[in-house]
Amino acid sequence: MNYKTIELQLLQLEESFSKSRSNIYSDKKKETHFSELFKLFNCIKSGNYSSFTDDEINSHFQILTYIFKGLEFLDNSTLNVIPYEIISCLQIALDEWIKEDDFIIVTSLSNRNLEFYFESDDLEFFNNLNGYIYNLYGLHITNRLIKIVLPKSLSRDYLSIVVLYHELGHFVDTELHISDKIIINKYGVLPYYTEIQIKEYNHYKEFFADLFAAQYINDASNLFLNYIAYNNLDSHTHPSTKKRIEVVDNFLKEIDDTEIIEINTALINSGNERFKIKHEIIPLKKSDFLNLIPQKINNNSELHYLFKLGWECWNTSETNFLKKFNSRQKYHIINNLIEKSISNYTIKKKWQEISSREFLD
């Protein structure tokens, strides 16, 4: 690796920025992030990178890679591309657990079926990055990105997209270090852990994410899990599907078991609230969906339950109001009803917030 590596990266980034300048984002934070990345790119481009030391070349390679990655996700988070409805639901859940206001949820669409996951920059890496670029260029990156990857073909499939609540649970667990604390509390800080202990740690991460999702969407995530991992046995990375469903069912029935108790204890000892049901049930028999119109949503608790309601519609579609439609029609009707219900609620909520501010002004 030498300065020509940096030169090539800069030229590639210049092409990317030239295609991204016309992007229209849904909020100011994304616009700010784009602007900060562009300023950093220009500073590096106009600098004397041909005289960089080996360490400076390696550091700038990482910085330019960071800019590339951020730009990729910003490009897929525009008003034209972003699955705004699901992001708005996830943002509400995130705000209840992570109090800092320096996160931006961004998306990237994958061509791989069932590829759902979250990733974010480690706080230590983010702080080190900011310290380095401030010392060199006097610049600062304000927000950390929470990057969601989801299949392009399923980006508006609200039956499968429930798995993002589970993935958000993994992100929250990583930020709060809950699974880490459970294992450290049981075994202490060790130079290395046994395979059995690592397996236990992996399982707690899955239980945490399952329970996190269940707070908001009941067992909807597990209903999808049962479709894609039916009867999967215990493995090094995941508990058996049967055990995962059992833990969530116990949580929803308010029956404590070992996993629930240990996770809640770690949450409380870390200064967080325990897991509790945060959704409000909308009975299918009383739903507006019966009339093929969007569900009227009164609060965030009902909003999250829409995903469970959608699964109820799908699983009973042979006998409910959808029975006269063919399978593809049922699928589209359910997804359209969920999307319109979320959209109506979020638009109404934003309008009320704007009206309230104007009244106060």
Tab-separated table of C-alpha atoms in Angstrom:
chain	number	residue	atom	x	y	z
A	1	MET	CA	0.000	0.000	0.000
A	2	ASN	CA	1.377	3.446	-0.939
A	3	TYR	CA	0.144	6.951	-1.745
A	4	LYS	CA	-1.213	5.700	-5.110
A	5	THR	CA	-3.678	3.597	-3.121
A	6	ILE	CA	-4.997	6.771	-1.474
A	7	GLU	CA	-5.054	8.559	-4.825
A	8	LEU	CA	-7.168	5.803	-6.359
A	9	GLN	CA	-9.569	5.819	-3.399
A	10	LEU	CA	-9.965	9.592	-3.713
A	11	LEU	CA	-10.798	9.341	-7.418
A	12	GLN	CA	-13.324	6.591	-6.744
A	13	LEU	CA	-14.887	8.642	-3.967
A	14	GLU	CA	-15.033	11.709	-6.198
A	15	GLU	CA	-17.139	9.705	-8.648
A	16	SER	CA	-19.405	8.531	-5.851
A	17	PHE	CA	-19.909	12.030	-4.466
A	18	SER	CA	-20.682	13.388	-7.946
A	19	LYS	CA	-23.567	10.903	-8.188
A	20	SER	CA	-24.809	11.570	-4.652
A	21	ARG	CA	-24.975	15.362	-4.541
A	22	SER	CA	-28.585	15.421	-5.757
A	23	ASN	CA	-29.766	13.039	-3.030
A	24	ILE	CA	-32.786	14.196	-1.038
A	25	TYR	CA	-32.858	12.900	2.534
A	26	SER	CA	-35.744	12.572	4.944
A	27	ASP	CA	-34.089	14.560	7.733
A	28	LYS	CA	-31.428	17.191	8.426
A	29	LYS	CA	-29.138	14.793	10.305
A	30	LYS	CA	-28.506	12.780	7.136
A	31	GLU	CA	-27.833	15.975	5.182
A	32	THR	CA	-25.373	17.071	7.875
A	33	HIS	CA	-23.607	13.714	7.807
A	34	PHE	CA	-23.261	13.884	4.017
A	35	SER	CA	-21.844	17.399	4.273
A	36	GLU	CA	-19.321	16.372	6.961
A	37	LEU	CA	-18.115	13.404	4.900
A	38	PHE	CA	-17.748	15.624	1.844
A	39	LYS	CA	-15.722	18.232	3.762
A	40	LEU	CA	-13.424	15.523	5.121
A	41	PHE	CA	-12.991	14.067	1.624
A	42	ASN	CA	-12.052	17.501	0.226
A	43	CYS	CA	-9.515	18.127	2.987
A	44	ILE	CA	-7.757	14.839	2.291
A	45	LYS	CA	-7.935	15.372	-1.464
A	46	SER	CA	-6.387	18.846	-1.252
A	47	GLY	CA	-3.688	17.704	1.188
A	48	ASN	CA	-0.193	16.478	0.387
A	49	TYR	CA	-1.047	12.763	0.556
A	50	SER	CA	1.909	11.836	-1.667
A	51	SER	CA	4.212	12.541	1.304
A	52	PHE	CA	2.267	10.416	3.823
A	53	THR	CA	4.207	8.011	6.022
A	54	ASP	CA	3.193	4.340	6.029
A	55	ASP	CA	1.155	4.885	9.219
A	56	GLU	CA	-0.605	7.899	7.695
A	57	ILE	CA	-1.392	5.917	4.536
A	58	ASN	CA	-2.929	3.099	6.602
A	59	SER	CA	-4.928	5.565	8.716
A	60	HIS	CA	-6.226	7.443	5.679
A	61	PHE	CA	-7.128	4.188	3.948
A	62	GLN	CA	-9.396	3.427	6.926
A	63	ILE	CA	-10.843	6.958	6.907
A	64	LEU	CA	-11.647	6.829	3.185
A	65	THR	CA	-13.163	3.366	3.636
A	66	TYR	CA	-15.327	4.836	6.403
A	67	ILE	CA	-16.457	7.615	4.031
A	68	PHE	CA	-17.221	5.072	1.280
A	69	LYS	CA	-19.331	2.981	3.671
A	70	GLY	CA	-21.216	6.004	4.983
A	71	LEU	CA	-21.934	7.228	1.471
A	72	GLU	CA	-23.187	3.793	0.428
A	73	PHE	CA	-25.749	3.755	3.229
A	74	LEU	CA	-26.736	7.392	2.723
A	75	ASP	CA	-27.376	6.661	-0.971
A	76	ASN	CA	-29.810	3.941	0.072
A	77	SER	CA	-31.484	6.144	2.696
A	78	THR	CA	-33.005	8.756	0.416
A	79	LEU	CA	-36.699	9.561	0.170
A	80	ASN	CA	-36.891	7.477	-3.004
A	81	VAL	CA	-35.354	4.312	-1.578
A	82	ILE	CA	-35.710	4.154	2.197
A	83	PRO	CA	-38.483	1.919	3.611
A	84	TYR	CA	-39.538	4.864	5.773
A	85	GLU	CA	-42.399	3.107	7.568
A	86	ILE	CA	-40.311	0.398	9.240
A	87	ILE	CA	-37.502	2.847	10.037
A	88	SER	CA	-39.935	5.141	11.853
A	89	CYS	CA	-41.097	2.219	14.031
A	90	LEU	CA	-37.544	1.144	14.837
A	91	GLN	CA	-36.563	4.730	15.679
A	92	ILE	CA	-39.340	4.903	18.274
A	93	ALA	CA	-38.091	1.683	19.896
A	94	LEU	CA	-34.450	2.802	19.743
A	95	ASP	CA	-35.220	6.132	21.428
A	96	GLU	CA	-36.596	4.265	24.444
A	97	TRP	CA	-33.276	2.503	25.044
A	98	ILE	CA	-30.471	4.691	23.713
A	99	LYS	CA	-30.809	8.215	25.042
A	100	GLU	CA	-28.012	9.809	23.029
A	101	ASP	CA	-29.211	11.831	20.049
A	102	ASP	CA	-26.123	11.223	17.926
A	103	PHE	CA	-27.360	8.193	15.966
A	104	ILE	CA	-28.762	8.076	12.449
A	105	ILE	CA	-30.563	4.986	11.158
A	106	VAL	CA	-29.525	4.366	7.552
A	107	THR	CA	-30.206	1.488	5.193
A	108	SER	CA	-28.621	-0.557	2.472
A	109	LEU	CA	-30.464	-3.014	0.267
A	110	SER	CA	-28.989	-6.451	-0.367
A	111	ASN	CA	-29.667	-8.732	-3.307
A	112	ARG	CA	-29.435	-11.726	-0.986
A	113	ASN	CA	-32.665	-13.237	0.275
A	114	LEU	CA	-33.176	-13.053	4.060
A	115	GLU	CA	-30.036	-10.964	4.621
A	116	PHE	CA	-31.106	-8.817	7.566
A	117	TYR	CA	-28.608	-7.327	9.985
A	118	PHE	CA	-27.548	-4.206	11.897
A	119	GLU	CA	-24.060	-2.847	12.296
A	120	SER	CA	-22.604	0.275	13.845
A	121	ASP	CA	-19.218	1.803	14.488
A	122	ASP	CA	-17.764	0.909	17.838
A	123	LEU	CA	-17.812	3.952	20.141
A	124	GLU	CA	-14.066	3.683	20.783
A	125	PHE	CA	-13.344	3.572	17.037
A	126	PHE	CA	-15.686	6.526	16.445
A	127	ASN	CA	-14.014	8.623	19.154
A	128	ASN	CA	-10.528	7.721	17.910
A	129	LEU	CA	-11.552	8.607	14.355
A	130	ASN	CA	-12.867	11.981	15.469
A	131	GLY	CA	-9.743	12.701	17.481
A	132	TYR	CA	-7.502	11.853	14.543
A	133	ILE	CA	-9.345	13.911	11.915
A	134	TYR	CA	-9.727	16.861	14.286
A	135	ASN	CA	-5.992	16.927	14.955
A	136	LEU	CA	-5.216	16.784	11.218
A	137	TYR	CA	-8.064	18.738	9.635
A	138	GLY	CA	-9.997	20.474	12.416
A	139	LEU	CA	-13.139	18.547	11.461
A	140	HIS	CA	-15.626	16.481	13.456
A	141	ILE	CA	-18.185	13.795	12.541
A	142	THR	CA	-21.294	14.518	14.595
A	143	ASN	CA	-23.346	11.337	14.324
A	144	ARG	CA	-22.756	7.596	14.423
A	145	LEU	CA	-24.570	5.549	11.810
A	146	ILE	CA	-26.757	2.587	12.686
A	147	LYS	CA	-26.600	0.634	9.448
A	148	ILE	CA	-29.476	-1.661	8.525
A	149	VAL	CA	-29.031	-4.164	5.737
A	150	LEU	CA	-32.196	-5.775	4.392
A	151	PRO	CA	-33.087	-7.693	1.236
A	152	LYS	CA	-34.170	-5.470	-1.628
A	153	SER	CA	-36.920	-7.915	-2.551
A	154	LEU	CA	-38.357	-7.830	0.998
A	155	SER	CA	-37.858	-4.161	1.832
A	156	ARG	CA	-41.616	-3.648	2.013
A	157	ASP	CA	-42.577	-7.117	3.189
A	158	TYR	CA	-43.920	-6.361	6.662
A	159	LEU	CA	-44.346	-10.029	7.532
A	160	SER	CA	-40.619	-10.740	7.237
A	161	ILE	CA	-39.313	-7.299	8.162
A	162	VAL	CA	-40.311	-7.982	11.785
A	163	VAL	CA	-36.857	-9.563	12.131
A	164	LEU	CA	-35.429	-6.020	12.227
A	165	TYR	CA	-36.838	-5.615	15.745
A	166	HIS	CA	-34.737	-8.649	16.689
A	167	GLU	CA	-31.700	-7.149	14.966
A	168	LEU	CA	-32.269	-3.836	16.749
A	169	GLY	CA	-32.205	-5.859	19.969
A	170	HIS	CA	-28.708	-7.074	19.065
A	171	PHE	CA	-27.613	-3.472	18.550
A	172	VAL	CA	-29.043	-2.360	21.908
A	173	ASP	CA	-27.401	-5.338	23.625
A	174	THR	CA	-24.045	-4.380	22.111
A	175	GLU	CA	-24.415	-0.740	23.205
A	176	LEU	CA	-25.518	-1.620	26.751
A	177	HIS	CA	-23.210	-4.685	27.075
A	178	ILE	CA	-25.956	-6.741	28.752
A	179	SER	CA	-24.938	-10.208	27.497
A	180	ASP	CA	-21.306	-9.327	28.297
A	181	LYS	CA	-22.275	-8.440	31.864
A	182	ILE	CA	-24.252	-11.666	32.361
A	183	ILE	CA	-21.249	-13.806	31.431
A	184	ILE	CA	-18.768	-11.685	33.411
A	185	ASN	CA	-21.074	-11.824	36.441
A	186	LYS	CA	-21.216	-15.627	36.193
A	187	TYR	CA	-17.584	-16.401	35.378
A	188	GLY	CA	-15.611	-13.238	36.030
A	189	VAL	CA	-13.177	-11.496	33.672
A	190	LEU	CA	-11.040	-14.286	32.226
A	191	PRO	CA	-8.106	-14.219	29.782
A	192	TYR	CA	-10.131	-16.629	27.666
A	193	TYR	CA	-13.453	-18.433	27.926
A	194	THR	CA	-14.280	-22.063	27.262
A	195	GLU	CA	-16.267	-23.155	24.238
A	196	ILE	CA	-19.230	-23.896	26.513
A	197	GLN	CA	-19.082	-20.396	28.018
A	198	ILE	CA	-18.855	-18.786	24.563
A	199	LYS	CA	-21.839	-20.845	23.438
A	200	GLU	CA	-23.778	-19.653	26.500
A	201	TYR	CA	-22.821	-16.061	25.679
A	202	ASN	CA	-24.039	-16.444	22.088
A	203	HIS	CA	-27.315	-17.892	23.307
A	204	TYR	CA	-27.894	-15.022	25.719
A	205	LYS	CA	-27.428	-12.584	22.836
A	206	GLU	CA	-30.184	-14.361	20.910
A	207	PHE	CA	-32.511	-14.507	23.914
A	208	PHE	CA	-31.925	-10.794	24.543
A	209	ALA	CA	-32.791	-9.915	20.935
A	210	ASP	CA	-35.855	-12.194	20.944
A	211	LEU	CA	-37.184	-10.660	24.159
A	212	PHE	CA	-36.402	-7.142	22.996
A	213	ALA	CA	-38.533	-7.728	19.892
A	214	ALA	CA	-41.329	-9.418	21.847
A	215	GLN	CA	-41.804	-6.281	23.952
A	216	TYR	CA	-42.967	-4.442	20.850
A	217	ILE	CA	-44.358	-6.961	18.366
A	218	ASN	CA	-45.513	-9.837	20.574
A	219	ASP	CA	-44.433	-13.157	19.016
A	220	ALA	CA	-44.395	-11.855	15.426
A	221	SER	CA	-40.615	-12.229	15.146
A	222	ASN	CA	-40.842	-15.823	16.356
A	223	LEU	CA	-43.623	-16.562	13.880
A	224	PHE	CA	-41.244	-15.564	11.108
A	225	LEU	CA	-38.402	-17.440	12.826
A	226	ASN	CA	-40.521	-20.590	12.747
A	227	TYR	CA	-40.894	-20.167	8.991
A	228	ILE	CA	-37.168	-19.885	8.273
A	229	ALA	CA	-35.678	-21.990	11.101
A	230	TYR	CA	-38.403	-24.538	11.816
A	231	ASN	CA	-37.264	-27.101	14.368
A	232	ASN	CA	-33.612	-25.991	14.204
A	233	LEU	CA	-31.585	-27.701	16.909
A	234	ASP	CA	-29.273	-26.159	19.464
A	235	SER	CA	-26.006	-24.882	17.929
A	236	HIS	CA	-22.877	-23.027	19.023
A	237	THR	CA	-24.337	-19.697	17.868
A	238	HIS	CA	-28.089	-20.108	18.424
A	239	PRO	CA	-30.421	-21.842	20.881
A	240	SER	CA	-32.898	-24.276	19.378
A	241	THR	CA	-35.937	-22.707	17.737
A	242	LYS	CA	-38.129	-24.539	20.229
A	243	LYS	CA	-36.268	-23.017	23.202
A	244	ARG	CA	-36.360	-19.513	21.720
A	245	ILE	CA	-40.105	-19.724	21.175
A	246	GLU	CA	-40.564	-21.069	24.706
A	247	VAL	CA	-38.663	-18.156	26.300
A	248	VAL	CA	-40.712	-15.574	24.363
A	249	ASP	CA	-43.976	-17.353	25.187
A	250	ASN	CA	-43.061	-17.325	28.887
A	251	PHE	CA	-42.275	-13.615	28.686
A	252	LEU	CA	-45.619	-12.838	27.037
A	253	LYS	CA	-47.420	-14.913	29.689
A	254	GLU	CA	-45.381	-13.120	32.392
A	255	ILE	CA	-43.791	-16.400	33.481
A	256	ASP	CA	-40.198	-15.872	34.590
A	257	ASP	CA	-37.557	-18.392	33.638
A	258	THR	CA	-33.769	-18.377	34.043
A	259	GLU	CA	-32.986	-16.444	30.865
A	260	ILE	CA	-35.615	-13.770	31.476
A	261	ILE	CA	-34.586	-13.298	35.118
A	262	GLU	CA	-30.867	-13.016	34.316
A	263	ILE	CA	-31.387	-10.579	31.440
A	264	ASN	CA	-33.740	-8.390	33.474
A	265	THR	CA	-31.350	-8.449	36.443
A	266	ALA	CA	-28.471	-7.306	34.216
A	267	LEU	CA	-30.646	-4.571	32.724
A	268	ILE	CA	-31.715	-3.245	36.117
A	269	ASN	CA	-28.174	-3.431	37.558
A	270	SER	CA	-26.998	-1.390	34.544
A	271	GLY	CA	-29.502	1.381	35.299
A	272	ASN	CA	-31.991	0.367	32.597
A	273	GLU	CA	-35.598	-0.685	32.869
A	274	ARG	CA	-36.455	-4.376	32.753
A	275	PHE	CA	-38.067	-5.880	29.686
A	276	LYS	CA	-41.822	-5.443	29.751
A	277	ILE	CA	-44.668	-5.580	27.266
A	278	LYS	CA	-44.755	-2.315	25.319
A	279	HIS	CA	-47.466	-3.169	22.786
A	280	GLU	CA	-51.217	-2.787	22.953
A	281	ILE	CA	-53.275	-5.586	21.444
A	282	ILE	CA	-55.610	-4.784	18.562
A	283	PRO	CA	-58.065	-7.712	18.262
A	284	LEU	CA	-58.377	-8.855	14.658
A	285	LYS	CA	-62.154	-9.107	15.025
A	286	LYS	CA	-62.294	-5.394	15.858
A	287	SER	CA	-59.646	-4.287	13.391
A	288	ASP	CA	-60.232	-1.770	10.616
A	289	PHE	CA	-58.480	-4.291	8.366
A	290	LEU	CA	-61.769	-6.197	8.193
A	291	ASN	CA	-63.083	-3.388	6.007
A	292	LEU	CA	-59.890	-3.399	3.897
A	293	ILE	CA	-58.880	0.022	5.212
A	294	PRO	CA	-55.793	1.067	7.225
A	295	GLN	CA	-55.945	0.567	10.974
A	296	LYS	CA	-56.466	3.735	13.007
A	297	ILE	CA	-53.511	3.924	15.391
A	298	ASN	CA	-53.816	5.897	18.628
A	299	ASN	CA	-50.354	5.495	20.134
A	300	ASN	CA	-46.923	3.918	19.712
A	301	SER	CA	-47.991	0.753	21.524
A	302	GLU	CA	-50.653	0.065	18.908
A	303	LEU	CA	-48.236	1.016	16.154
A	304	HIS	CA	-45.809	-1.774	17.065
A	305	TYR	CA	-48.629	-4.309	17.338
A	306	LEU	CA	-49.501	-3.802	13.659
A	307	PHE	CA	-46.849	-6.383	12.765
A	308	LYS	CA	-48.448	-9.027	14.965
A	309	LEU	CA	-51.839	-8.079	13.531
A	310	GLY	CA	-50.455	-8.633	10.054
A	311	TRP	CA	-49.297	-12.118	10.988
A	312	GLU	CA	-52.703	-12.929	12.462
A	313	CYS	CA	-54.291	-11.861	9.177
A	314	TRP	CA	-51.876	-14.057	7.222
A	315	ASN	CA	-52.117	-17.166	9.406
A	316	THR	CA	-55.933	-17.139	9.430
A	317	SER	CA	-56.398	-15.906	5.857
A	318	GLU	CA	-58.205	-19.114	4.843
A	319	THR	CA	-61.111	-18.241	7.149
A	320	ASN	CA	-60.971	-14.479	7.741
A	321	PHE	CA	-61.920	-11.476	5.600
A	322	LEU	CA	-59.250	-12.426	3.044
A	323	LYS	CA	-60.625	-15.873	2.241
A	324	LYS	CA	-62.056	-14.839	-1.152
A	325	PHE	CA	-58.688	-13.555	-2.406
A	326	ASN	CA	-55.901	-15.638	-3.874
A	327	SER	CA	-52.579	-16.025	-2.030
A	328	ARG	CA	-50.757	-13.242	-3.860
A	329	GLN	CA	-53.646	-10.829	-3.350
A	330	LYS	CA	-53.713	-11.653	0.369
A	331	TYR	CA	-49.988	-11.001	0.638
A	332	HIS	CA	-50.238	-7.604	-1.067
A	333	ILE	CA	-53.354	-6.554	0.835
A	334	ILE	CA	-51.769	-7.268	4.232
A	335	ASN	CA	-48.542	-5.467	3.387
A	336	ASN	CA	-50.367	-2.476	1.913
A	337	LEU	CA	-52.662	-2.191	4.927
A	338	ILE	CA	-49.730	-2.266	7.370
A	339	GLU	CA	-47.730	0.275	5.357
A	340	LYS	CA	-50.664	2.689	4.999
A	341	SER	CA	-51.509	2.356	8.704
A	342	ILE	CA	-47.946	3.262	9.737
A	343	SER	CA	-47.776	6.085	7.203
A	344	ASN	CA	-51.078	7.620	8.340
A	345	TYR	CA	-50.023	7.507	11.986
A	346	THR	CA	-46.539	8.976	11.467
A	347	ILE	CA	-47.816	11.761	9.202
A	348	LYS	CA	-50.544	12.662	11.705
A	349	LYS	CA	-48.015	12.612	14.556
A	350	LYS	CA	-45.601	14.897	12.704
A	351	TRP	CA	-48.406	17.288	11.812
A	352	GLN	CA	-49.458	17.467	15.467
A	353	GLU	CA	-45.853	18.182	16.513
A	354	ILE	CA	-45.521	20.969	13.921
A	355	SER	CA	-48.886	22.458	14.884
A	356	SER	CA	-47.951	22.351	18.564
A	357	ARG	CA	-44.648	24.172	17.924
A	358	GLU	CA	-46.368	26.828	15.804
A	359	PHE	CA	-48.954	27.353	18.545
A	360	LEU	CA	-46.232	27.808	21.167
A	361	ASP	CA	-44.331	30.234	18.901
